[in-house]
Short mmCIF file of C-alpha atoms in Angstrom, two decimals:
data_model
loop_
_atom_site.label_atom_id
_atom_site.label_comp_id
_atom_site.label_asym_id
_atom_site.label_seq_id
_atom_site.Cartn_x
_atom_site.Cartn_y
_atom_site.Cartn_z
CA MET J 1 14.36 -19.75 30.21
CA ILE J 2 16.12 -18.18 27.21
CA LEU J 3 18.14 -21.35 26.67
CA GLU J 4 14.93 -23.40 26.69
CA VAL J 5 13.37 -21.19 24.01
CA VAL J 6 16.44 -21.36 21.81
CA ALA J 7 16.64 -25.12 22.18
CA THR J 8 13.04 -25.64 21.05
CA VAL J 9 13.22 -23.49 17.88
CA ALA J 10 12.59 -25.90 15.01
CA ARG J 11 15.02 -26.06 12.14
CA PRO J 12 13.38 -25.60 8.74
CA ASP J 13 12.29 -28.78 7.02
CA PRO J 14 15.00 -29.40 4.37
CA ALA J 15 12.53 -30.37 1.64
CA ALA J 16 10.25 -27.40 2.32
CA LEU J 17 13.25 -25.06 2.45
CA ARG J 18 14.54 -26.28 -0.91
CA ALA J 19 11.09 -25.96 -2.46
CA ALA J 20 10.73 -22.39 -1.22
CA ILE J 21 14.21 -21.37 -2.39
CA ALA J 22 13.55 -22.95 -5.79
CA ASP J 23 10.62 -20.57 -6.28
CA ALA J 24 12.39 -17.46 -4.96
CA ASP J 25 13.49 -14.53 -7.12
CA LEU J 26 17.27 -14.86 -7.36
CA ARG J 27 17.96 -11.12 -7.37
CA VAL J 28 16.14 -10.94 -4.02
CA LEU J 29 18.15 -13.89 -2.68
CA VAL J 30 21.38 -12.11 -3.59
CA MET J 31 20.33 -9.01 -1.67
CA CYS J 32 19.38 -11.22 1.30
CA LEU J 33 22.81 -12.85 1.19
CA VAL J 34 24.45 -9.43 1.36
CA HIS J 35 22.26 -8.41 4.28
CA LEU J 36 22.61 -11.64 6.25
CA THR J 37 26.30 -12.35 5.65
CA GLY J 38 27.81 -8.89 5.20
CA GLU J 39 29.75 -10.23 2.20
CA LEU J 40 29.81 -7.58 -0.54
CA ARG J 41 31.18 -10.05 -3.09
CA TRP J 42 27.56 -10.90 -3.85
CA LEU J 43 27.24 -7.46 -5.46
CA GLU J 44 29.99 -8.19 -7.99
CA PRO J 45 30.06 -10.37 -11.12
CA PRO J 46 28.97 -13.09 -11.67
CA TYR J 47 26.16 -12.30 -9.23
CA ARG J 48 24.85 -9.15 -10.92
CA PRO J 49 21.36 -9.82 -12.31
CA VAL J 50 20.29 -8.84 -15.80
CA ARG J 51 18.15 -5.72 -16.13
CA ASP J 52 14.47 -6.66 -16.53
CA VAL J 53 11.82 -3.95 -16.89
CA ARG J 54 8.76 -6.21 -16.97
CA LEU J 55 6.14 -5.78 -14.24
CA VAL J 56 6.86 -9.33 -13.07
CA ALA J 57 10.54 -9.93 -13.79
CA ASP J 58 12.01 -13.34 -14.57
CA PRO J 59 12.88 -14.86 -11.16
CA GLN J 60 15.98 -16.49 -12.70
CA ALA J 61 17.33 -12.93 -13.20
CA GLY J 62 19.37 -13.89 -16.25
CA TYR J 63 21.92 -15.95 -14.32
CA PRO J 64 23.51 -19.00 -15.96
CA PRO J 65 22.48 -22.33 -14.39
CA GLU J 66 25.68 -22.77 -12.38
CA VAL J 67 25.33 -19.31 -10.77
CA GLN J 68 21.66 -19.96 -10.02
CA ALA J 69 22.63 -23.15 -8.21
CA GLU J 70 25.41 -21.41 -6.25
CA ILE J 71 23.07 -18.64 -5.02
CA ARG J 72 20.38 -21.11 -3.96
CA GLU J 73 22.82 -23.43 -2.19
CA ALA J 74 24.40 -20.51 -0.32
CA MET J 75 21.00 -19.38 0.97
CA ILE J 76 19.93 -22.91 1.88
CA ALA J 77 23.15 -23.46 3.85
CA LEU J 78 22.73 -20.12 5.62
CA LEU J 79 19.13 -20.79 6.65
CA ALA J 80 19.81 -24.40 7.58
CA ARG J 81 22.43 -23.48 10.15
CA GLY J 82 20.32 -20.62 11.54
CA VAL J 83 20.54 -16.87 11.15
CA GLY J 84 21.38 -14.65 14.10
CA ALA J 85 21.60 -10.87 14.12
CA PRO J 86 22.54 -9.72 10.60
CA PRO J 87 26.00 -8.14 10.34
CA ILE J 88 24.43 -5.32 8.32
CA GLU J 89 21.53 -3.97 10.37
CA ASP J 90 21.37 -0.68 8.46
CA PRO J 91 23.26 -0.51 5.15
CA GLY J 92 23.35 3.30 5.14
CA ASP J 93 22.75 5.42 2.08
CA GLU J 94 25.82 4.48 0.04
CA LEU J 95 25.50 0.70 0.36
CA LEU J 96 21.71 0.71 0.03
CA LEU J 97 21.93 2.72 -3.20
CA ARG J 98 24.53 0.27 -4.49
CA MET J 99 22.32 -2.71 -3.59
CA MET J 100 19.29 -1.13 -5.25
CA SER J 101 21.26 -0.41 -8.43
CA VAL J 102 22.67 -3.94 -8.60
CA CYS J 103 19.26 -5.47 -7.92
CA LEU J 104 17.61 -3.52 -10.76
CA GLY J 105 20.56 -3.79 -13.14
CA GLU J 106 20.71 -0.02 -13.67
CA PRO J 107 21.81 3.06 -11.70
CA VAL J 108 19.14 4.20 -9.24
CA PRO J 109 19.01 7.99 -8.60
CA PRO J 110 19.75 8.91 -4.97
CA GLU J 111 16.44 10.79 -4.78
CA TYR J 112 14.76 7.40 -4.18
CA LEU J 113 16.75 6.74 -1.01
CA PRO J 114 14.53 8.51 1.56
CA MET J 115 11.40 6.71 0.33
CA MET J 116 13.09 3.31 0.19
CA ARG J 117 14.71 3.70 3.62
CA GLU J 118 11.27 4.40 5.05
CA ASP J 119 9.60 1.52 3.18
CA MET J 120 12.31 -0.90 4.33
CA GLY J 121 12.04 0.18 7.95
CA PHE J 122 15.48 1.79 8.18
CA ALA J 123 13.96 5.22 8.80
CA SER J 124 10.70 6.33 10.34
CA GLY J 125 8.24 8.20 8.20
CA ASP J 126 6.39 9.51 11.22
CA PRO J 127 6.42 13.28 11.68
CA VAL J 128 7.71 14.47 15.02
CA TRP J 129 7.46 17.75 16.89
CA ARG J 130 10.72 19.64 17.33
CA GLU J 131 9.00 21.08 20.37
CA PRO J 132 5.50 19.82 21.26
CA PRO J 133 2.93 22.63 21.25
CA ASP J 134 0.83 23.23 24.34
CA ALA J 135 -2.51 21.46 24.71
CA ASN J 136 -4.60 24.57 23.97
CA ARG J 137 -2.87 25.17 20.68
CA LEU J 138 -3.31 21.55 19.68
CA ALA J 139 -6.99 21.63 20.59
CA GLY J 140 -7.46 24.68 18.36
CA THR J 141 -5.87 23.00 15.35
CA ASP J 142 -8.66 20.53 14.67
CA VAL J 143 -8.62 18.90 11.23
CA LEU J 144 -11.61 17.73 9.19
CA ILE J 145 -10.74 15.07 6.60
CA VAL J 146 -13.21 14.34 3.81
CA GLY J 147 -13.02 10.69 2.80
CA ALA J 148 -12.05 7.46 4.56
CA GLY J 149 -10.16 5.91 1.69
CA LEU J 150 -6.47 5.02 1.79
CA SER J 151 -5.27 8.64 1.88
CA GLY J 152 -7.76 9.82 4.52
CA LEU J 153 -7.00 6.90 6.81
CA ALA J 154 -3.23 7.40 6.47
CA LEU J 155 -3.53 11.10 7.29
CA GLY J 156 -5.72 10.38 10.31
CA HIS J 157 -3.20 7.83 11.57
CA LYS J 158 -0.30 10.29 11.27
CA LEU J 159 -2.25 13.14 12.90
CA GLY J 160 -3.20 10.86 15.77
CA LYS J 161 0.47 10.10 16.44
CA LEU J 162 1.03 13.86 16.76
CA SER J 163 -2.00 14.25 19.10
CA VAL J 164 -3.63 16.60 16.58
CA PRO J 165 -7.44 16.34 16.89
CA TYR J 166 -9.13 15.20 13.70
CA THR J 167 -12.42 13.88 12.36
CA ILE J 168 -12.99 11.97 9.14
CA VAL J 169 -16.35 12.26 7.40
CA GLU J 170 -17.27 9.46 4.98
CA ARG J 171 -20.45 9.27 2.95
CA ASN J 172 -20.31 5.46 2.72
CA PRO J 173 -21.09 3.13 5.65
CA GLU J 174 -17.55 1.70 5.65
CA VAL J 175 -13.95 2.69 4.93
CA GLY J 176 -12.16 1.86 1.70
CA GLY J 177 -13.21 4.55 -0.75
CA THR J 178 -12.57 3.19 -4.23
CA TRP J 179 -12.23 -0.37 -2.92
CA TYR J 180 -15.51 -0.17 -1.02
CA GLU J 181 -17.47 1.11 -4.01
CA ASN J 182 -16.00 -0.93 -6.87
CA ARG J 183 -17.30 -4.51 -6.90
CA TYR J 184 -17.26 -5.41 -10.57
CA PRO J 185 -16.07 -8.89 -11.68
CA GLY J 186 -12.28 -9.19 -11.59
CA CYS J 187 -11.82 -6.00 -9.57
CA GLY J 188 -8.33 -5.92 -8.06
CA VAL J 189 -4.89 -4.36 -8.28
CA ASP J 190 -2.40 -4.59 -11.12
CA THR J 191 0.31 -3.44 -8.70
CA PRO J 192 2.00 -6.01 -6.39
CA ASN J 193 0.50 -5.98 -2.89
CA HIS J 194 3.68 -4.97 -1.09
CA PHE J 195 3.57 -1.71 -3.07
CA TYR J 196 -0.17 -1.32 -2.53
CA SER J 197 -0.18 -1.26 1.25
CA TYR J 198 1.02 1.06 3.99
CA SER J 199 4.73 0.84 4.79
CA PHE J 200 3.76 1.47 8.44
CA ALA J 201 1.17 -1.34 8.40
CA PRO J 202 2.63 -4.26 6.42
CA ASN J 203 0.52 -7.32 5.77
CA HIS J 204 2.46 -10.58 5.67
CA GLY J 205 -0.61 -12.71 4.96
CA TRP J 206 -1.48 -11.74 1.40
CA LYS J 207 -3.09 -14.69 -0.40
CA HIS J 208 -2.31 -13.29 -3.85
CA TYR J 209 0.50 -11.34 -5.49
CA PHE J 210 -2.12 -9.11 -7.16
CA SER J 211 -4.96 -9.11 -4.66
CA PRO J 212 -8.61 -9.04 -5.64
CA ARG J 213 -10.91 -6.36 -4.29
CA ASP J 214 -12.25 -8.27 -1.28
CA GLU J 215 -8.79 -8.97 0.10
CA LEU J 216 -7.75 -5.33 -0.27
CA GLN J 217 -10.95 -4.08 1.32
CA ALA J 218 -10.44 -6.42 4.27
CA TYR J 219 -6.91 -5.06 4.74
CA VAL J 220 -8.16 -1.45 4.77
CA GLU J 221 -10.98 -2.24 7.22
CA ARG J 222 -8.57 -4.07 9.52
CA PHE J 223 -6.13 -1.16 9.49
CA ALA J 224 -8.88 1.34 10.34
CA THR J 225 -9.77 -0.73 13.40
CA ASP J 226 -6.31 -1.75 14.58
CA SER J 227 -4.88 1.76 14.23
CA GLY J 228 -7.72 3.34 16.20
CA VAL J 229 -8.61 5.66 13.30
CA ARG J 230 -12.10 4.16 13.05
CA ARG J 231 -13.06 5.86 16.34
CA ASN J 232 -12.69 9.25 14.61
CA ILE J 233 -14.84 8.50 11.54
CA ARG J 234 -18.39 9.69 10.98
CA PHE J 235 -19.96 7.31 8.46
CA GLY J 236 -22.94 8.15 6.28
CA CYS J 237 -21.89 11.79 6.38
CA GLU J 238 -21.47 13.72 3.12
CA VAL J 239 -19.92 17.17 2.67
CA THR J 240 -22.14 19.44 0.57
CA GLY J 241 -20.30 22.73 0.93
CA ALA J 242 -17.57 24.63 2.75
CA ALA J 243 -16.77 28.30 3.34
CA TRP J 244 -13.60 29.90 4.73
CA SER J 245 -13.84 32.82 7.13
CA GLU J 246 -11.07 35.41 6.89
CA THR J 247 -12.25 36.82 10.21
CA ASP J 248 -11.57 33.86 12.51
CA HIS J 249 -9.58 31.74 10.04
CA ARG J 250 -11.79 28.68 10.23
CA TRP J 251 -13.85 26.59 7.84
CA THR J 252 -17.60 26.19 8.13
CA VAL J 253 -18.47 22.86 6.53
CA GLU J 254 -21.98 21.78 5.55
CA LEU J 255 -22.81 18.12 6.16
CA ARG J 256 -25.69 15.90 5.11
CA THR J 257 -26.69 12.67 6.85
CA ALA J 258 -29.80 10.49 6.92
CA GLN J 259 -30.99 12.58 9.87
CA GLY J 260 -30.68 15.90 8.02
CA THR J 261 -28.17 18.69 7.52
CA SER J 262 -25.73 20.29 9.94
CA GLN J 263 -22.58 22.39 10.14
CA VAL J 264 -19.18 21.85 11.71
CA ARG J 265 -16.24 24.19 12.14
CA ALA J 266 -12.63 23.24 11.59
CA LYS J 267 -9.25 24.95 11.46
CA VAL J 268 -8.00 22.73 8.64
CA LEU J 269 -10.05 21.08 5.88
CA VAL J 270 -8.50 18.27 3.81
CA ALA J 271 -10.15 16.79 0.71
CA ALA J 272 -9.10 13.13 0.59
CA THR J 273 -11.77 12.12 -1.90
CA GLY J 274 -9.36 10.85 -4.55
CA HIS J 275 -9.62 10.89 -8.34
CA PHE J 276 -12.42 8.33 -8.57
CA GLU J 277 -14.81 9.73 -5.98
CA ARG J 278 -17.54 10.22 -8.60
CA PRO J 279 -17.97 7.91 -11.61
CA SER J 280 -17.39 9.73 -14.90
CA VAL J 281 -20.17 8.71 -17.28
CA PRO J 282 -19.44 9.60 -20.92
CA SER J 283 -22.07 11.01 -23.23
CA VAL J 284 -22.92 8.22 -25.68
CA LYS J 285 -25.39 8.76 -28.50
CA GLY J 286 -28.46 6.55 -28.03
CA ALA J 287 -27.77 5.75 -24.36
CA ASP J 288 -31.00 7.46 -23.29
CA SER J 289 -33.05 5.06 -25.43
CA PHE J 290 -31.13 1.84 -24.57
CA ALA J 291 -33.57 -0.68 -23.11
CA GLY J 292 -31.14 -2.98 -21.28
CA PRO J 293 -29.15 -2.47 -18.07
CA LEU J 294 -26.84 0.53 -18.39
CA PHE J 295 -24.38 1.47 -15.62
CA HIS J 296 -20.86 2.56 -14.75
CA SER J 297 -18.43 -0.14 -13.61
CA ALA J 298 -18.12 1.60 -10.23
CA SER J 299 -21.87 1.09 -9.72
CA TRP J 300 -22.07 -2.61 -10.63
CA PRO J 301 -25.54 -3.97 -9.74
CA ASP J 302 -25.50 -6.74 -7.13
CA ASP J 303 -28.34 -8.67 -8.82
CA LEU J 304 -27.07 -8.44 -12.41
CA GLU J 305 -27.61 -11.55 -14.57
CA LEU J 306 -25.49 -11.79 -17.73
CA ASP J 307 -26.15 -15.39 -18.84
CA GLY J 308 -27.02 -15.47 -22.54
CA LYS J 309 -26.61 -11.70 -22.97
CA HIS J 310 -24.31 -9.69 -25.21
CA VAL J 311 -22.30 -7.11 -23.25
CA ALA J 312 -20.84 -3.87 -24.60
CA ILE J 313 -18.10 -2.17 -22.58
CA ILE J 314 -17.10 1.42 -23.31
CA GLY J 315 -13.46 2.08 -22.43
CA THR J 316 -10.17 0.16 -22.53
CA GLY J 317 -8.66 1.04 -19.16
CA ALA J 318 -7.70 -1.27 -16.27
CA SER J 319 -11.30 -1.77 -15.13
CA ALA J 320 -12.43 -2.76 -18.63
CA MET J 321 -9.57 -5.27 -18.94
CA GLN J 322 -10.37 -6.83 -15.58
CA ILE J 323 -14.10 -7.11 -16.35
CA VAL J 324 -13.49 -8.62 -19.80
#
């Protein structure tokens, strides 16, 4: 049966392979050659890329044409004949740091290693118990998380893996936080998607390098469902106050829903509301007498019509640039 499967694996179409390699970032191809061949010569001149600090670096990486061609042909030949188990499954700290430094064209401090090893899947970022606590102790360490944005969902996911009981309260009817609320024209990330997603929940189907809001929101909603975190979220539930008791060492948290107010008790209270939980509206002289539509970008009206109108935008941050 195994032989049958191996025999039916299709070789890559040569034309499609060449087209894909032609568009690839050469510094990434060099690192892939090291990983897939085990040959460290790819980390030496003339294969060292030029340092490039732009957000989107030149994919040619500063190589002369003949070196560009050599790197591409080496990768095409490798993929055309098929790749088995890579000779370097885990580069270890020393080699990984060397690869990172060569790739960026500058020395990378070793403090980045733990984060990069986790992001690349060489190390697990999941917390583990040295000795699992008994069930009663776990049950008494219930956590209340305020906010079902990216941070709240990630914390819930990690707590669930430790069997720590938790509840997330979210005032909106859906997860996403900032990405749920912001719907202005052009809303999206200015950070590449592979940096703006969970390392423990990679998405290989991004349609854009810098995703628009709807694609990001869909990713967050899908994660909440697939991870099982959604089962622990109370939507339409807003925290209005909290008090800590020194007597029994627990929080009493006041909640407001469409049905009224209530209280819950929790051992641990985590505010995962983020920096943009409430729009910051500046005081502008004359705003109170302005006759036209006036709103914060985070509260963009769904039925807004701008045809034939002159628009004034206050602020020059990322949101203003995207809207303009």
